[in-house]
GROMACS .gro file of C-alpha atoms in nm:
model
  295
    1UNK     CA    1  12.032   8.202 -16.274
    2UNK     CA    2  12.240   7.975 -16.446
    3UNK     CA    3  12.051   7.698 -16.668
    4UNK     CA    4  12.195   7.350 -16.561
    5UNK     CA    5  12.357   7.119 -16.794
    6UNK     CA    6  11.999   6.956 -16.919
    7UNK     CA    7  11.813   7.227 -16.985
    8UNK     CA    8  12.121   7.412 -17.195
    9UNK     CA    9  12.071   7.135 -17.426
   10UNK     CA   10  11.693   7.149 -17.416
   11UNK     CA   11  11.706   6.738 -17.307
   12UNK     CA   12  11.569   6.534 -17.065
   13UNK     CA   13  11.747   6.387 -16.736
   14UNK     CA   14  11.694   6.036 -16.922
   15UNK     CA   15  11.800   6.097 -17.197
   16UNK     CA   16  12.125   5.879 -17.358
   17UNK     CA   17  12.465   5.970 -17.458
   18UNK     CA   18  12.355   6.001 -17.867
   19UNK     CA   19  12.097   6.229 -17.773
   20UNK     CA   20  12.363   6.447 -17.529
   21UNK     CA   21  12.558   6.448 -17.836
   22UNK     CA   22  12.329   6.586 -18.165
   23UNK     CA   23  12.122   6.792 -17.891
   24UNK     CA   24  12.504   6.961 -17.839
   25UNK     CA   25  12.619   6.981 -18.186
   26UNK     CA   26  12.289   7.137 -18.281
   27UNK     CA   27  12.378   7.414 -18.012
   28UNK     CA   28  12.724   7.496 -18.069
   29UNK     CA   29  12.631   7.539 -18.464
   30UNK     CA   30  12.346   7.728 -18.382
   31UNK     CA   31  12.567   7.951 -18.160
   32UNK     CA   32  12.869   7.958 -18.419
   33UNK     CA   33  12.605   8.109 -18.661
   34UNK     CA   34  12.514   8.316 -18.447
   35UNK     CA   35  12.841   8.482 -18.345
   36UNK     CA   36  12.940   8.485 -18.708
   37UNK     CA   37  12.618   8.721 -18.781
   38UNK     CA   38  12.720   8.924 -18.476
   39UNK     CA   39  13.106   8.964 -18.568
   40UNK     CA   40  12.924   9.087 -18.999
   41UNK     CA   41  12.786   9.347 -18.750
   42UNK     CA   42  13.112   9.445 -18.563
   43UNK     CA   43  12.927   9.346 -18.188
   44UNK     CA   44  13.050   9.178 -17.913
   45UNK     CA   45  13.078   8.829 -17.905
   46UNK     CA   46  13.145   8.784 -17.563
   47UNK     CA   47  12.818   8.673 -17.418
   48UNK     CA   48  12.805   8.430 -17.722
   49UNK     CA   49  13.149   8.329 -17.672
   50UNK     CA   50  13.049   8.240 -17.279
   51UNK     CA   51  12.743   8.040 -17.351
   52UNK     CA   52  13.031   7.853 -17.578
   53UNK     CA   53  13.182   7.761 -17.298
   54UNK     CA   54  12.914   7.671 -17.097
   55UNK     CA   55  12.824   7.441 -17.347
   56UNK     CA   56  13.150   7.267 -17.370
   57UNK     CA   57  13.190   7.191 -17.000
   58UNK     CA   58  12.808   7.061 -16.989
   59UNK     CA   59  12.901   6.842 -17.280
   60UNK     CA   60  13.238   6.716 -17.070
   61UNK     CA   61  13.051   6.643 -16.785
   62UNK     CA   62  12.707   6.466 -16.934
   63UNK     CA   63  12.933   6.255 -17.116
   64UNK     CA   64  13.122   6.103 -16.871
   65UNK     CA   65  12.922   5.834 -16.711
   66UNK     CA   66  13.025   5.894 -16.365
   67UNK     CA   67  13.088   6.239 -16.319
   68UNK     CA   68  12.701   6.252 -16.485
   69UNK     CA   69  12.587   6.010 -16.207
   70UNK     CA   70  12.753   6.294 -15.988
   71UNK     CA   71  12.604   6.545 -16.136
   72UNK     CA   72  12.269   6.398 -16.134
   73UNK     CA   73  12.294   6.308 -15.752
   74UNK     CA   74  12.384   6.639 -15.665
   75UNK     CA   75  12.081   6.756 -15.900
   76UNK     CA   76  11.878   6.538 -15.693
   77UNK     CA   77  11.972   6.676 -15.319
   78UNK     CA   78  11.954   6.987 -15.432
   79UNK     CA   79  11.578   6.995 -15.561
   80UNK     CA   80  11.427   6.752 -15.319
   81UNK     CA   81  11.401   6.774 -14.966
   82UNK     CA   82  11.745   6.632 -14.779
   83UNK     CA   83  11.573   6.501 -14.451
   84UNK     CA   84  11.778   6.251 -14.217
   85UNK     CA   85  12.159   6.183 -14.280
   86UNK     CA   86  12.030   5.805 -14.331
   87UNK     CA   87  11.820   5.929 -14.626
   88UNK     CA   88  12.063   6.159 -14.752
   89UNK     CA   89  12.342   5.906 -14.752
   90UNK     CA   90  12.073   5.675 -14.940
   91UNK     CA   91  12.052   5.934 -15.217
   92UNK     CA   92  12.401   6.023 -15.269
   93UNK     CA   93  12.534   5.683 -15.185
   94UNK     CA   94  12.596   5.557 -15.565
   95UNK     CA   95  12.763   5.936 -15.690
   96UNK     CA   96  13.044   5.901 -15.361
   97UNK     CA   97  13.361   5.713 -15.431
   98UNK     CA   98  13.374   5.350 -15.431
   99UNK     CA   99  13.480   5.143 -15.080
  100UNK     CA  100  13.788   5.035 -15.286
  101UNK     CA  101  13.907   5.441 -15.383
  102UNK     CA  102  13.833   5.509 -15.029
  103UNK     CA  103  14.067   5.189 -14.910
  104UNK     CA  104  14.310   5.365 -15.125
  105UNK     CA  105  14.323   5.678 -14.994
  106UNK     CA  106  14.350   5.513 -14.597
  107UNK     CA  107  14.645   5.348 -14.770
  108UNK     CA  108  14.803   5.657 -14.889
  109UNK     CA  109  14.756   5.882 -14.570
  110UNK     CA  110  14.909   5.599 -14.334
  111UNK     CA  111  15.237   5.505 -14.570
  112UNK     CA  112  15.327   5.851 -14.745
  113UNK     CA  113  15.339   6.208 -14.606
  114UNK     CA  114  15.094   6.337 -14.886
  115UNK     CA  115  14.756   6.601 -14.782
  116UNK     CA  116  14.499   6.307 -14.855
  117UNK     CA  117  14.176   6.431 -14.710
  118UNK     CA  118  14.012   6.280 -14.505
  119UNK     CA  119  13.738   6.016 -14.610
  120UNK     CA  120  13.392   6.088 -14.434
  121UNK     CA  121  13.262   5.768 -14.309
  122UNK     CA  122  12.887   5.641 -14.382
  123UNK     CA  123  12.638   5.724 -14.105
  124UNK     CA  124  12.600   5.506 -13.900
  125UNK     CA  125  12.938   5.335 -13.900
  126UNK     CA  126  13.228   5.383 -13.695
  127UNK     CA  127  13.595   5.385 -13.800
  128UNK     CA  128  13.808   5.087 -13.743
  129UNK     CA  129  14.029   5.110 -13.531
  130UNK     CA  130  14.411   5.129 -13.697
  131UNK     CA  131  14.652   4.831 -13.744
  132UNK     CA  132  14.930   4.849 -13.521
  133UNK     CA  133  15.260   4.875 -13.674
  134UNK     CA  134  15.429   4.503 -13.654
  135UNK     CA  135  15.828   4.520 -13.842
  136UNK     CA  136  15.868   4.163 -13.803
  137UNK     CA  137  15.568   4.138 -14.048
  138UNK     CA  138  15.723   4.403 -14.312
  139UNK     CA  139  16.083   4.364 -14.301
  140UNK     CA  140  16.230   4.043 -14.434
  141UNK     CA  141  16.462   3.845 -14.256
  142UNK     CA  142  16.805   3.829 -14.481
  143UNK     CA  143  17.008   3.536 -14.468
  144UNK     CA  144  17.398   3.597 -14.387
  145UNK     CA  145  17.590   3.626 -14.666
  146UNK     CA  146  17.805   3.316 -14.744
  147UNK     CA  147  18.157   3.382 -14.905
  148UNK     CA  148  18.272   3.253 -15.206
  149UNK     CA  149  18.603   3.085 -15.259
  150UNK     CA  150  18.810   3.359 -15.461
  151UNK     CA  151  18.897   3.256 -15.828
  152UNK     CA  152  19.179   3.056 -15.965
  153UNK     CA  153  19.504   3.343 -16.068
  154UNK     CA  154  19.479   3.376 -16.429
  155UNK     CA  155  19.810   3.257 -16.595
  156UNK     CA  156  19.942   3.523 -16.857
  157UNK     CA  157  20.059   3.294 -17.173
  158UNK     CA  158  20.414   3.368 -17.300
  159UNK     CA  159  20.471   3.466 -17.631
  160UNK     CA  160  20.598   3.165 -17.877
  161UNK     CA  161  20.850   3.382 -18.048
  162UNK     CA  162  21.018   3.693 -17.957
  163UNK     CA  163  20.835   4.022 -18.056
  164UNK     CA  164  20.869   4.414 -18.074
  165UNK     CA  165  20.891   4.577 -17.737
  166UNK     CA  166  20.655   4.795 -17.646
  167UNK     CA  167  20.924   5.090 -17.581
  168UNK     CA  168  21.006   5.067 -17.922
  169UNK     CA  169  20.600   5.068 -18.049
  170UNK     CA  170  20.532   5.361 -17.870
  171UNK     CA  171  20.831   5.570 -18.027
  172UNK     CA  172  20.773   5.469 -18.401
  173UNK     CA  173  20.704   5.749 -18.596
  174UNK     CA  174  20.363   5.795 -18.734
  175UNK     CA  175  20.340   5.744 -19.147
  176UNK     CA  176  20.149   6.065 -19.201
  177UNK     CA  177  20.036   5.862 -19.573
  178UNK     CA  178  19.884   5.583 -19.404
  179UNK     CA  179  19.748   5.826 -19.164
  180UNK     CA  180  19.564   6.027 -19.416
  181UNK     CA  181  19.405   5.749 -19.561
  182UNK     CA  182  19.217   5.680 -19.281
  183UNK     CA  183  19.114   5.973 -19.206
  184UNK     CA  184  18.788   5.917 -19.508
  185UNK     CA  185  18.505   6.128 -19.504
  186UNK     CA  186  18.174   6.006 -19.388
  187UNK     CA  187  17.982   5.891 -19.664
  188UNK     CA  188  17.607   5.929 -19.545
  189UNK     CA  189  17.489   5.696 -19.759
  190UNK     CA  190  17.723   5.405 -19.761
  191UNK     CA  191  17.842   5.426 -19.391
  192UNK     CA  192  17.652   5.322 -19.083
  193UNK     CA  193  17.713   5.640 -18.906
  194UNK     CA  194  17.416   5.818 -18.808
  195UNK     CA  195  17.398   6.138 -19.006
  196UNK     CA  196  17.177   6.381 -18.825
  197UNK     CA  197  16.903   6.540 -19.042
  198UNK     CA  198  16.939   6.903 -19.202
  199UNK     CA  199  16.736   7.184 -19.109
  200UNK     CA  200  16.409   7.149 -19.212
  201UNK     CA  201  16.363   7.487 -19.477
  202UNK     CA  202  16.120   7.757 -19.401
  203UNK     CA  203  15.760   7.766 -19.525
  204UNK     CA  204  15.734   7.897 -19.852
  205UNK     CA  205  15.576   8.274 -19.830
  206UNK     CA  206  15.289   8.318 -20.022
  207UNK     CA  207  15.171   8.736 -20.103
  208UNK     CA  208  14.873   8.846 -19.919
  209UNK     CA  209  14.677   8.894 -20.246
  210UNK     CA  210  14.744   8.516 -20.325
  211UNK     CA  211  14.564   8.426 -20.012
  212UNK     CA  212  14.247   8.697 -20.048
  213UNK     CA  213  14.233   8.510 -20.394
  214UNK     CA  214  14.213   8.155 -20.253
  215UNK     CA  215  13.928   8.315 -19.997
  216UNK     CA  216  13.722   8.440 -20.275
  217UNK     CA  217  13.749   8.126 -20.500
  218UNK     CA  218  13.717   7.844 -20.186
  219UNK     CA  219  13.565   8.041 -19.905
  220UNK     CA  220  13.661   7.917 -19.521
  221UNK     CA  221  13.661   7.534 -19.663
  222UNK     CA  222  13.841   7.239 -19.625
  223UNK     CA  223  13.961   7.319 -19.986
  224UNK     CA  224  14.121   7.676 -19.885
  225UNK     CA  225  14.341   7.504 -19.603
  226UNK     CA  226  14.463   7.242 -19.861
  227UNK     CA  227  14.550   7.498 -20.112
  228UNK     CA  228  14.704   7.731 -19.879
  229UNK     CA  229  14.906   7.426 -19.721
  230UNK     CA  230  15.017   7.320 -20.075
  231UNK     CA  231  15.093   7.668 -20.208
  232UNK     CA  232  15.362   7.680 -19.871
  233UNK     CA  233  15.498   7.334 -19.976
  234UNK     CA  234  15.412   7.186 -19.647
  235UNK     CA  235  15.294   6.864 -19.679
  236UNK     CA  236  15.015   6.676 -19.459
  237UNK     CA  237  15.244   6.440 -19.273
  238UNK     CA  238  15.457   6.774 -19.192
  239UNK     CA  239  15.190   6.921 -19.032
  240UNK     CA  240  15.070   6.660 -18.837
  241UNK     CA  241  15.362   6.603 -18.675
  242UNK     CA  242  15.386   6.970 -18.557
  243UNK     CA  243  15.042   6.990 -18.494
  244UNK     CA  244  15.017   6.696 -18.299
  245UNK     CA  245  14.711   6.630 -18.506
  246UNK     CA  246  14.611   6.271 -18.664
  247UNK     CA  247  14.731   6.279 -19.002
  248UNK     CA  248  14.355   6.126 -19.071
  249UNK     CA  249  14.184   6.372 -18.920
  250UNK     CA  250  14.390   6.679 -19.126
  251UNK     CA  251  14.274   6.504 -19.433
  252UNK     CA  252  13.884   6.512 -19.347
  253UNK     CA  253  13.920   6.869 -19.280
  254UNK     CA  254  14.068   6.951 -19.571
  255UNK     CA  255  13.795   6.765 -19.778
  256UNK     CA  256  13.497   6.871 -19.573
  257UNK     CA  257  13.476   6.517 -19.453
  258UNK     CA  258  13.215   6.598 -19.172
  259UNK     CA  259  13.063   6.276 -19.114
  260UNK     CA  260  13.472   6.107 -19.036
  261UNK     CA  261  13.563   6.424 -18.759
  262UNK     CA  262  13.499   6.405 -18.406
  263UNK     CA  263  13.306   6.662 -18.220
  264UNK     CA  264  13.241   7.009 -18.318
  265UNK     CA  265  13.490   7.132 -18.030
  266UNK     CA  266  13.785   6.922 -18.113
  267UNK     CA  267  13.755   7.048 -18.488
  268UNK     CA  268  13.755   7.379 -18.419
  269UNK     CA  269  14.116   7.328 -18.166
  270UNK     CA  270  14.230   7.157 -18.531
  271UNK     CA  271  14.120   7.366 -18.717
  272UNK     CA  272  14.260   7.647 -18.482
  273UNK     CA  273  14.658   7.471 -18.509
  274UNK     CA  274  14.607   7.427 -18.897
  275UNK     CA  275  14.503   7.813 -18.937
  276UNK     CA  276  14.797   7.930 -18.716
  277UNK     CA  277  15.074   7.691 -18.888
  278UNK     CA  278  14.976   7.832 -19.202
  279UNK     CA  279  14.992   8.207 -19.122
  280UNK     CA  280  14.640   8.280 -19.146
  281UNK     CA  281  14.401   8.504 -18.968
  282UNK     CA  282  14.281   8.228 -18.724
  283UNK     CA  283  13.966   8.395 -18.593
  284UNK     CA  284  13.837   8.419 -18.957
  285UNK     CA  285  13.935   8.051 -19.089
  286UNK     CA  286  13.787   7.906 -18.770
  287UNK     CA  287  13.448   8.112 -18.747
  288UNK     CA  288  13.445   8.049 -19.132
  289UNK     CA  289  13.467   7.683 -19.144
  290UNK     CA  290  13.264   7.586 -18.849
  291UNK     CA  291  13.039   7.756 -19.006
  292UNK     CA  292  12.980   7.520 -19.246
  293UNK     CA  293  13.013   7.204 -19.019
  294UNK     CA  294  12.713   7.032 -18.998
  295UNK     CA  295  12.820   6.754 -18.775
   0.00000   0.00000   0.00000
């Protein structure tokens, strides 16, 4: 049988959201050691990959406050004895949605043609009865339109003195010289024109021996990524803006900064993007480097 969310993490029912989170953390690095030991040995890591997961999604839901009050109500019917629907709406009462979500959804299934489900009521209440349709109440009386005078004519002003005819403007010949001269180049620099960017270059390539070197001297560190990501010429606000990653965050990797990352399974994702921008075997530099995080 599957272990629920509490006893994965070896924690009480009671227990508070600091103690959900080192009680995780100490799990997914004991499991990260673990499959690192198993992949030394060429086995499966399947199973250990699975209890991963199961780890992850306890974590998402214990530390949510109400989807953990659902979780716990739902804990609670299922171990004790249900009895009367008074009693059993008594116990799940504070895990349901809220009157004002449930207003919302009314709201929702009586104005728009989306599949709502249908809200169960409480027991012992009875649905109102609807609220007949009134137009005069929704649709807003518009006042008629009044008219306004139309505007003066404009009067053309006549020209002073008398002037080259159009005719004649529009058959000139074009001075090619004066022509040419306006036809500058583009100065990017001096001109307000907006001068799209050049191609960004490629990543420098770095030899395969190169790397194996950095492994040997740094190991899966913080240290490795750097000098891999230096030795390609990529620099760190470059690769947070492909990775999506806080710029921050890329830097406390890089200098086994522990204490300033987030959770363990957010670090491995960034560490994951960093591994695979920088062409490197991503199942080794993430199994490598978490195992050294000690959150």
């Amino acid at each position: 049988m599957t272990q629920g969310f509490y006893e994965q993490f070896g924690i009480d029912p009671v227990a508070g959201t600091e103690e959900i989170r080192a009680a995780y953390r100490r799990l997914v690095a004991s499991l990260m050691k673990r499959r690192k030991n198993l992949l030394d040995q060429g086995g499966d890591t399947s199973q250990i990959d699975l209890v991963c997961s199961q780890a992850d999604e306890a974590w998402a839901v214990l530390s949510d406050a109400s989807r953990r009050r659902r979780y716990d109500a739902m804990l609670a019917l299922d171990n004790g004895d249900l009895g009367d629907g008074e009693g059993l709406w008594q116990k799940a009462a504070g895990a349901l949605v809220p009157p004002a979500a449930a207003a919302a959804v009314e709201l929702l299934s009586a104005i728009t043609t989306l599949e709502v489900g249908e809200m169960q009521q409480p027991p012992g209440q009875k649905r109102p009865p609807p609220i007949p349709y009134d137009e005069a109440k929704t649709v807003p009386k518009l006042q008629p339109a009044v008219t306004a005078p139309a505007p003066p004519p404009i009067a053309m002003p006549r020209p002073s003195r008398p002037g080259t005819d159009i005719d004649e403007v529009a058959t000139a010949p074009l001075d090619e010289k004066v022509f040419a001269e306006r036809l500058r180049t583009v100065d990017p620099v001096a001109s307000s024109v907006v001068v799209l960017p050049a191609t960004q270059k490629p990543h420098k390539v770095i030899p395969a021996e190169d790397i194996a070197r950095m492994v040997d001297h740094h190991g899966y560190t913080g240290s490795f990524l750097s000098a891999v990501r230096q030795a390609r010429e990529i620099e760190i606000q470059d690769m947070a803006d492909t990775t999506r990653i806080s710029a921050r965050y890329l830097q406390a990797i890089e200098s086994d900064a522990f204490e300033s990352l987030p959770s363990a399974t957010f670090v491995r994702g960034y560490v994951r993007e960093m591994a695979r921008m920088l062409d490197l075997d991503v199942n080794a530099v993430v199994s490598g480097y978490m195992d050294r995080f000690a959150p």
